[in-house]
Amino acid sequence: MVRVSSVFRMAACLTQTNANFLCDGKKIVGVALNYMDVVKARNVPVPKEPLVFLKPTSSYLKEGQPIILPKVFSKVAYEVELGVIIGKPCKNVSKARAMDYVAGYCLALDLTAQCHLGNARAAGHPWTLGKGFDTSTPVSEFIPLKEVKDPHNLSLWLTVNGVEKQKGCTADLIFKVPDIISHVSQYMTLEPNDLILTGTPNGSDAFKAGDVIECGLGDLATLKFDVCSE
């Protein structure tokens, strides 16, 4: 099958009029184990600081094109998340000032190759391949800052073939948006249109080719994707 994500991404760059994170962002910053229900379900210690990883922007996917499961992976899982889009250069900012650097938000999926990630964790290896494959970061359109009254009181949901699989609320984030921005900015500069994936509530599980994934963020955004194999 021909890969479509990079072609569609180029087309989107010509038409998007709001914050152009899909095309101009230089990195995607993810946060793992950031919902208390996930920590409890896995019976692991509560993180003392955000557990950060990076994804390439080549993993972006817009609605209208399918999620493509790489043939090298046997188990890929869905994770629905609130995305935070940075509006201006951000380095060594305090938690109190962190929200000044937010341009807006999006609904996102952080697709994860659990088959690869499990082995990588056990060996102490990087997560890059299991997190950064093509089409692993489906995203909605940009949601302007003014449309979100409180980013820490937004419902998240995800269904597979019409069956609810994930349901949560950003109120349950362990590290809130200012915590994440402040922490990451101590180590690397966050630049305009960079995307932060804030974590996923409990319920992440594997899906397969032929499935239809739908998800939503409050009354702000919904997404729907068909799934196919490589």
PDB file of C-alpha atoms in Angstrom:
ATOM      1  CA  MET A   1       0.000   0.000   0.000  1.00  0.00           C
ATOM      2  CA  VAL A   2       1.230   3.520  -0.801  1.00  0.00           C
ATOM      3  CA  ARG A   3       1.882   5.698   2.220  1.00  0.00           C
ATOM      4  CA  VAL A   4      -0.366   8.750   2.209  1.00  0.00           C
ATOM      5  CA  SER A   5       0.481  10.667   5.377  1.00  0.00           C
ATOM      6  CA  SER A   6       3.333  12.780   3.986  1.00  0.00           C
ATOM      7  CA  VAL A   7       1.416  13.660   0.809  1.00  0.00           C
ATOM      8  CA  PHE A   8      -1.702  14.637   2.731  1.00  0.00           C
ATOM      9  CA  ARG A   9       0.398  16.611   5.200  1.00  0.00           C
ATOM     10  CA  MET A  10       1.872  18.672   2.353  1.00  0.00           C
ATOM     11  CA  ALA A  11      -1.605  19.413   1.013  1.00  0.00           C
ATOM     12  CA  ALA A  12      -2.790  20.474   4.457  1.00  0.00           C
ATOM     13  CA  CYS A  13       0.109  22.921   4.700  1.00  0.00           C
ATOM     14  CA  LEU A  14      -1.304  24.811   1.749  1.00  0.00           C
ATOM     15  CA  THR A  15      -4.773  25.222   3.238  1.00  0.00           C
ATOM     16  CA  GLN A  16      -4.532  25.479   7.020  1.00  0.00           C
ATOM     17  CA  THR A  17      -5.179  29.042   8.207  1.00  0.00           C
ATOM     18  CA  ASN A  18      -4.955  28.769  11.998  1.00  0.00           C
ATOM     19  CA  ALA A  19      -1.888  27.821  14.034  1.00  0.00           C
ATOM     20  CA  ASN A  20       0.062  25.817  11.484  1.00  0.00           C
ATOM     21  CA  PHE A  21       1.327  23.147  13.853  1.00  0.00           C
ATOM     22  CA  LEU A  22       0.859  20.329  11.349  1.00  0.00           C
ATOM     23  CA  CYS A  23       3.428  21.807   8.980  1.00  0.00           C
ATOM     24  CA  ASP A  24       5.567  24.216  10.976  1.00  0.00           C
ATOM     25  CA  GLY A  25       5.991  22.383  14.268  1.00  0.00           C
ATOM     26  CA  LYS A  26       9.461  20.959  14.776  1.00  0.00           C
ATOM     27  CA  LYS A  27       8.667  18.313  17.383  1.00  0.00           C
ATOM     28  CA  ILE A  28       5.993  16.367  19.201  1.00  0.00           C
ATOM     29  CA  VAL A  29       6.549  15.943  22.932  1.00  0.00           C
ATOM     30  CA  GLY A  30       4.685  13.098  24.603  1.00  0.00           C
ATOM     31  CA  VAL A  31       4.071  12.389  28.285  1.00  0.00           C
ATOM     32  CA  ALA A  32       3.581   8.840  29.556  1.00  0.00           C
ATOM     33  CA  LEU A  33       1.754   7.596  32.680  1.00  0.00           C
ATOM     34  CA  ASN A  34       0.033  10.923  33.263  1.00  0.00           C
ATOM     35  CA  TYR A  35      -3.427   9.785  34.409  1.00  0.00           C
ATOM     36  CA  MET A  36      -3.990   8.445  37.909  1.00  0.00           C
ATOM     37  CA  ASP A  37      -6.333   5.702  36.694  1.00  0.00           C
ATOM     38  CA  VAL A  38      -3.555   4.341  34.469  1.00  0.00           C
ATOM     39  CA  VAL A  39      -1.068   4.314  37.346  1.00  0.00           C
ATOM     40  CA  LYS A  40      -3.554   2.463  39.543  1.00  0.00           C
ATOM     41  CA  ALA A  41      -4.486  -0.039  36.827  1.00  0.00           C
ATOM     42  CA  ARG A  42      -0.849  -0.886  36.157  1.00  0.00           C
ATOM     43  CA  ASN A  43       0.049  -0.888  39.864  1.00  0.00           C
ATOM     44  CA  VAL A  44       3.124   1.277  39.306  1.00  0.00           C
ATOM     45  CA  PRO A  45       4.496   4.206  41.357  1.00  0.00           C
ATOM     46  CA  VAL A  46       3.139   7.670  40.657  1.00  0.00           C
ATOM     47  CA  PRO A  47       5.778   9.491  38.554  1.00  0.00           C
ATOM     48  CA  LYS A  48       7.681  12.183  40.431  1.00  0.00           C
ATOM     49  CA  GLU A  49       8.134  14.215  37.259  1.00  0.00           C
ATOM     50  CA  PRO A  50       6.697  14.031  33.717  1.00  0.00           C
ATOM     51  CA  LEU A  51       7.915  10.999  31.752  1.00  0.00           C
ATOM     52  CA  VAL A  52       8.788  12.604  28.428  1.00  0.00           C
ATOM     53  CA  PHE A  53       9.412  11.138  24.986  1.00  0.00           C
ATOM     54  CA  LEU A  54       9.627  12.595  21.464  1.00  0.00           C
ATOM     55  CA  LYS A  55       7.858  11.752  18.216  1.00  0.00           C
ATOM     56  CA  PRO A  56       8.739  12.961  14.688  1.00  0.00           C
ATOM     57  CA  THR A  57       6.345  15.303  12.901  1.00  0.00           C
ATOM     58  CA  SER A  58       6.313  12.823   9.998  1.00  0.00           C
ATOM     59  CA  SER A  59       3.939  10.774  12.187  1.00  0.00           C
ATOM     60  CA  TYR A  60       1.117  13.332  11.795  1.00  0.00           C
ATOM     61  CA  LEU A  61      -2.135  12.222  10.187  1.00  0.00           C
ATOM     62  CA  LYS A  62      -5.202  14.326   9.368  1.00  0.00           C
ATOM     63  CA  GLU A  63      -8.761  13.064   9.224  1.00  0.00           C
ATOM     64  CA  GLY A  64      -9.719  11.703   5.823  1.00  0.00           C
ATOM     65  CA  GLN A  65      -6.771   9.357   5.463  1.00  0.00           C
ATOM     66  CA  PRO A  66      -6.392   5.911   7.084  1.00  0.00           C
ATOM     67  CA  ILE A  67      -4.246   4.816   9.960  1.00  0.00           C
ATOM     68  CA  ILE A  68      -1.694   2.410   8.482  1.00  0.00           C
ATOM     69  CA  LEU A  69      -0.372  -0.377  10.704  1.00  0.00           C
ATOM     70  CA  PRO A  70       3.278  -1.161   9.849  1.00  0.00           C
ATOM     71  CA  LYS A  71       3.912  -4.782   8.929  1.00  0.00           C
ATOM     72  CA  VAL A  72       6.812  -4.912  11.408  1.00  0.00           C
ATOM     73  CA  PHE A  73       4.408  -4.557  14.374  1.00  0.00           C
ATOM     74  CA  SER A  74       2.045  -7.195  15.720  1.00  0.00           C
ATOM     75  CA  LYS A  75       0.276  -5.102  18.380  1.00  0.00           C
ATOM     76  CA  VAL A  76      -0.548  -1.401  18.070  1.00  0.00           C
ATOM     77  CA  ALA A  77      -2.728   0.379  20.651  1.00  0.00           C
ATOM     78  CA  TYR A  78      -4.863   3.533  20.593  1.00  0.00           C
ATOM     79  CA  GLU A  79      -4.415   6.377  23.120  1.00  0.00           C
ATOM     80  CA  VAL A  80      -6.734   9.408  23.011  1.00  0.00           C
ATOM     81  CA  GLU A  81      -5.209  12.647  24.301  1.00  0.00           C
ATOM     82  CA  LEU A  82      -5.458  16.404  24.706  1.00  0.00           C
ATOM     83  CA  GLY A  83      -2.846  18.108  22.558  1.00  0.00           C
ATOM     84  CA  VAL A  84      -1.335  21.479  23.515  1.00  0.00           C
ATOM     85  CA  ILE A  85       0.122  23.701  20.805  1.00  0.00           C
ATOM     86  CA  ILE A  86       2.896  26.131  21.694  1.00  0.00           C
ATOM     87  CA  GLY A  87       2.556  29.724  20.477  1.00  0.00           C
ATOM     88  CA  LYS A  88       5.975  31.294  21.050  1.00  0.00           C
ATOM     89  CA  PRO A  89       9.535  30.266  22.012  1.00  0.00           C
ATOM     90  CA  CYS A  90       9.527  28.862  25.505  1.00  0.00           C
ATOM     91  CA  LYS A  91      12.673  28.237  27.579  1.00  0.00           C
ATOM     92  CA  ASN A  92      13.076  27.951  31.365  1.00  0.00           C
ATOM     93  CA  VAL A  93       9.570  29.197  32.088  1.00  0.00           C
ATOM     94  CA  SER A  94       7.893  28.932  35.459  1.00  0.00           C
ATOM     95  CA  LYS A  95       4.641  27.070  36.028  1.00  0.00           C
ATOM     96  CA  ALA A  96       3.008  30.412  36.799  1.00  0.00           C
ATOM     97  CA  ARG A  97       3.909  31.776  33.339  1.00  0.00           C
ATOM     98  CA  ALA A  98       3.637  28.574  31.320  1.00  0.00           C
ATOM     99  CA  MET A  99       0.095  29.115  30.019  1.00  0.00           C
ATOM    100  CA  ASP A 100       1.236  32.389  28.415  1.00  0.00           C
ATOM    101  CA  TYR A 101       3.003  30.218  25.830  1.00  0.00           C
ATOM    102  CA  VAL A 102      -0.037  28.198  24.757  1.00  0.00           C
ATOM    103  CA  ALA A 103      -1.541  29.074  21.355  1.00  0.00           C
ATOM    104  CA  GLY A 104      -4.321  26.512  21.393  1.00  0.00           C
ATOM    105  CA  TYR A 105      -5.203  22.852  21.531  1.00  0.00           C
ATOM    106  CA  CYS A 106      -6.166  19.814  19.476  1.00  0.00           C
ATOM    107  CA  LEU A 107      -7.585  16.344  19.869  1.00  0.00           C
ATOM    108  CA  ALA A 108      -4.928  13.717  19.206  1.00  0.00           C
ATOM    109  CA  LEU A 109      -4.189  10.023  19.166  1.00  0.00           C
ATOM    110  CA  ASP A 110      -0.821   8.724  20.303  1.00  0.00           C
ATOM    111  CA  LEU A 111      -0.707   5.329  18.614  1.00  0.00           C
ATOM    112  CA  THR A 112       1.746   2.981  20.286  1.00  0.00           C
ATOM    113  CA  ALA A 113       3.333  -0.274  19.121  1.00  0.00           C
ATOM    114  CA  GLN A 114       3.011  -2.161  22.401  1.00  0.00           C
ATOM    115  CA  CYS A 115       4.838  -5.155  20.955  1.00  0.00           C
ATOM    116  CA  HIS A 116       7.928  -2.993  20.466  1.00  0.00           C
ATOM    117  CA  LEU A 117       7.563  -0.745  23.496  1.00  0.00           C
ATOM    118  CA  GLY A 118       7.374  -3.633  25.953  1.00  0.00           C
ATOM    119  CA  ASN A 119      10.698  -5.014  24.767  1.00  0.00           C
ATOM    120  CA  ALA A 120      12.272  -1.558  24.656  1.00  0.00           C
ATOM    121  CA  ARG A 121      11.226  -0.781  28.241  1.00  0.00           C
ATOM    122  CA  ALA A 122      12.530  -4.094  29.520  1.00  0.00           C
ATOM    123  CA  ALA A 123      15.903  -3.534  27.849  1.00  0.00           C
ATOM    124  CA  GLY A 124      16.151   0.153  28.749  1.00  0.00           C
ATOM    125  CA  HIS A 125      16.077   1.096  25.070  1.00  0.00           C
ATOM    126  CA  PRO A 126      14.482   4.193  23.446  1.00  0.00           C
ATOM    127  CA  TRP A 127      10.787   4.201  22.563  1.00  0.00           C
ATOM    128  CA  THR A 128      11.239   6.000  19.242  1.00  0.00           C
ATOM    129  CA  LEU A 129      10.296   3.232  16.816  1.00  0.00           C
ATOM    130  CA  GLY A 130       7.274   2.129  18.810  1.00  0.00           C
ATOM    131  CA  LYS A 131       5.961   5.684  19.116  1.00  0.00           C
ATOM    132  CA  GLY A 132       7.076   7.480  15.974  1.00  0.00           C
ATOM    133  CA  PHE A 133       5.973   5.356  13.026  1.00  0.00           C
ATOM    134  CA  ASP A 134       4.088   6.941  10.100  1.00  0.00           C
ATOM    135  CA  THR A 135       0.419   7.807  10.864  1.00  0.00           C
ATOM    136  CA  SER A 136       0.980   7.297  14.622  1.00  0.00           C
ATOM    137  CA  THR A 137      -0.160  10.825  15.538  1.00  0.00           C
ATOM    138  CA  PRO A 138      -3.639  11.528  14.126  1.00  0.00           C
ATOM    139  CA  VAL A 139      -4.744  15.060  15.041  1.00  0.00           C
ATOM    140  CA  SER A 140      -7.755  17.346  14.736  1.00  0.00           C
ATOM    141  CA  GLU A 141      -7.819  20.870  13.436  1.00  0.00           C
ATOM    142  CA  PHE A 142      -6.359  23.611  15.620  1.00  0.00           C
ATOM    143  CA  ILE A 143      -8.635  24.676  18.486  1.00  0.00           C
ATOM    144  CA  PRO A 144      -8.044  28.360  19.374  1.00  0.00           C
ATOM    145  CA  LEU A 145      -7.142  29.175  22.961  1.00  0.00           C
ATOM    146  CA  LYS A 146     -10.262  31.303  23.431  1.00  0.00           C
ATOM    147  CA  GLU A 147     -12.530  28.299  22.774  1.00  0.00           C
ATOM    148  CA  VAL A 148     -11.181  26.342  25.750  1.00  0.00           C
ATOM    149  CA  LYS A 149     -12.261  27.798  29.073  1.00  0.00           C
ATOM    150  CA  ASP A 150     -10.442  25.215  31.180  1.00  0.00           C
ATOM    151  CA  PRO A 151      -8.044  22.659  29.629  1.00  0.00           C
ATOM    152  CA  HIS A 152      -8.203  20.700  32.889  1.00  0.00           C
ATOM    153  CA  ASN A 153     -11.927  19.997  32.669  1.00  0.00           C
ATOM    154  CA  LEU A 154     -12.361  18.373  29.260  1.00  0.00           C
ATOM    155  CA  SER A 155     -13.859  14.957  28.603  1.00  0.00           C
ATOM    156  CA  LEU A 156     -12.033  12.475  26.391  1.00  0.00           C
ATOM    157  CA  TRP A 157     -13.570   9.395  24.774  1.00  0.00           C
ATOM    158  CA  LEU A 158     -12.684   6.778  22.200  1.00  0.00           C
ATOM    159  CA  THR A 159     -14.640   3.996  20.519  1.00  0.00           C
ATOM    160  CA  VAL A 160     -13.606   1.106  18.275  1.00  0.00           C
ATOM    161  CA  ASN A 161     -16.317  -0.084  15.886  1.00  0.00           C
ATOM    162  CA  GLY A 162     -18.854   1.854  17.972  1.00  0.00           C
ATOM    163  CA  VAL A 163     -17.869   0.245  21.299  1.00  0.00           C
ATOM    164  CA  GLU A 164     -16.578   2.572  24.009  1.00  0.00           C
ATOM    165  CA  LYS A 165     -12.981   1.768  24.965  1.00  0.00           C
ATOM    166  CA  GLN A 166     -11.678   4.903  26.682  1.00  0.00           C
ATOM    167  CA  LYS A 167     -13.464   7.545  28.737  1.00  0.00           C
ATOM    168  CA  GLY A 168     -11.767  10.096  30.942  1.00  0.00           C
ATOM    169  CA  CYS A 169     -11.331  13.728  31.883  1.00  0.00           C
ATOM    170  CA  THR A 170      -8.308  16.001  31.835  1.00  0.00           C
ATOM    171  CA  ALA A 171      -9.115  16.864  35.464  1.00  0.00           C
ATOM    172  CA  ASP A 172      -7.371  13.570  36.277  1.00  0.00           C
ATOM    173  CA  LEU A 173      -4.028  14.558  34.778  1.00  0.00           C
ATOM    174  CA  ILE A 174      -1.196  13.964  37.251  1.00  0.00           C
ATOM    175  CA  PHE A 175       0.911  16.720  35.712  1.00  0.00           C
ATOM    176  CA  LYS A 176      -1.180  19.614  34.429  1.00  0.00           C
ATOM    177  CA  VAL A 177      -0.391  21.600  31.302  1.00  0.00           C
ATOM    178  CA  PRO A 178       1.729  24.244  33.115  1.00  0.00           C
ATOM    179  CA  ASP A 179       3.677  21.493  34.910  1.00  0.00           C
ATOM    180  CA  ILE A 180       4.557  19.820  31.624  1.00  0.00           C
ATOM    181  CA  ILE A 181       5.504  23.008  29.786  1.00  0.00           C
ATOM    182  CA  SER A 182       7.663  24.260  32.628  1.00  0.00           C
ATOM    183  CA  HIS A 183       9.403  20.913  33.059  1.00  0.00           C
ATOM    184  CA  VAL A 184      10.166  20.339  29.379  1.00  0.00           C
ATOM    185  CA  SER A 185      11.362  23.921  28.911  1.00  0.00           C
ATOM    186  CA  GLN A 186      14.105  23.358  31.465  1.00  0.00           C
ATOM    187  CA  TYR A 187      15.702  20.872  29.059  1.00  0.00           C
ATOM    188  CA  MET A 188      14.770  22.009  25.555  1.00  0.00           C
ATOM    189  CA  THR A 189      13.276  25.062  23.924  1.00  0.00           C
ATOM    190  CA  LEU A 190       9.647  24.641  22.968  1.00  0.00           C
ATOM    191  CA  GLU A 191       9.066  26.434  19.687  1.00  0.00           C
ATOM    192  CA  PRO A 192       5.981  27.839  17.952  1.00  0.00           C
ATOM    193  CA  ASN A 193       3.673  25.082  16.652  1.00  0.00           C
ATOM    194  CA  ASP A 194       5.351  22.331  18.669  1.00  0.00           C
ATOM    195  CA  LEU A 195       2.776  19.872  20.020  1.00  0.00           C
ATOM    196  CA  ILE A 196       2.600  18.423  23.523  1.00  0.00           C
ATOM    197  CA  LEU A 197       0.630  15.196  24.006  1.00  0.00           C
ATOM    198  CA  THR A 198      -0.499  15.279  27.622  1.00  0.00           C
ATOM    199  CA  GLY A 199      -1.194  11.574  28.190  1.00  0.00           C
ATOM    200  CA  THR A 200      -4.098   9.152  27.915  1.00  0.00           C
ATOM    201  CA  PRO A 201      -6.676   7.836  30.398  1.00  0.00           C
ATOM    202  CA  ASN A 202      -7.013   4.126  31.158  1.00  0.00           C
ATOM    203  CA  GLY A 203      -8.355   1.742  28.526  1.00  0.00           C
ATOM    204  CA  SER A 204      -5.633   1.793  25.890  1.00  0.00           C
ATOM    205  CA  ASP A 205      -5.631  -1.491  23.981  1.00  0.00           C
ATOM    206  CA  ALA A 206      -4.727  -3.039  20.653  1.00  0.00           C
ATOM    207  CA  PHE A 207      -6.700  -2.552  17.442  1.00  0.00           C
ATOM    208  CA  LYS A 208      -6.440  -4.108  13.997  1.00  0.00           C
ATOM    209  CA  ALA A 209      -6.860  -3.511  10.294  1.00  0.00           C
ATOM    210  CA  GLY A 210     -10.527  -3.150   9.392  1.00  0.00           C
ATOM    211  CA  ASP A 211     -11.414  -1.343  12.622  1.00  0.00           C
ATOM    212  CA  VAL A 212     -12.935   2.123  12.747  1.00  0.00           C
ATOM    213  CA  ILE A 213     -11.663   4.400  15.494  1.00  0.00           C
ATOM    214  CA  GLU A 214     -13.654   7.426  16.652  1.00  0.00           C
ATOM    215  CA  CYS A 215     -12.734   9.818  19.462  1.00  0.00           C
ATOM    216  CA  GLY A 216     -13.693  13.167  20.930  1.00  0.00           C
ATOM    217  CA  LEU A 217     -12.627  16.054  23.138  1.00  0.00           C
ATOM    218  CA  GLY A 218     -15.550  17.611  25.019  1.00  0.00           C
ATOM    219  CA  ASP A 219     -17.761  19.447  22.525  1.00  0.00           C
ATOM    220  CA  LEU A 220     -14.706  20.850  20.749  1.00  0.00           C
ATOM    221  CA  ALA A 221     -13.561  18.147  18.338  1.00  0.00           C
ATOM    222  CA  THR A 222     -14.185  14.641  17.065  1.00  0.00           C
ATOM    223  CA  LEU A 223     -12.158  12.378  14.784  1.00  0.00           C
ATOM    224  CA  LYS A 224     -12.871   9.224  12.790  1.00  0.00           C
ATOM    225  CA  PHE A 225     -10.317   6.960  11.128  1.00  0.00           C
ATOM    226  CA  ASP A 226     -10.392   3.729   9.191  1.00  0.00           C
ATOM    227  CA  VAL A 227      -7.537   1.343   9.904  1.00  0.00           C
ATOM    228  CA  CYS A 228      -5.644  -0.634   7.277  1.00  0.00           C
ATOM    229  CA  SER A 229      -2.485  -2.720   7.125  1.00  0.00           C
ATOM    230  CA  GLU A 230       0.700  -1.798   5.310  1.00  0.00           C
TER     231      GLU A 230
END
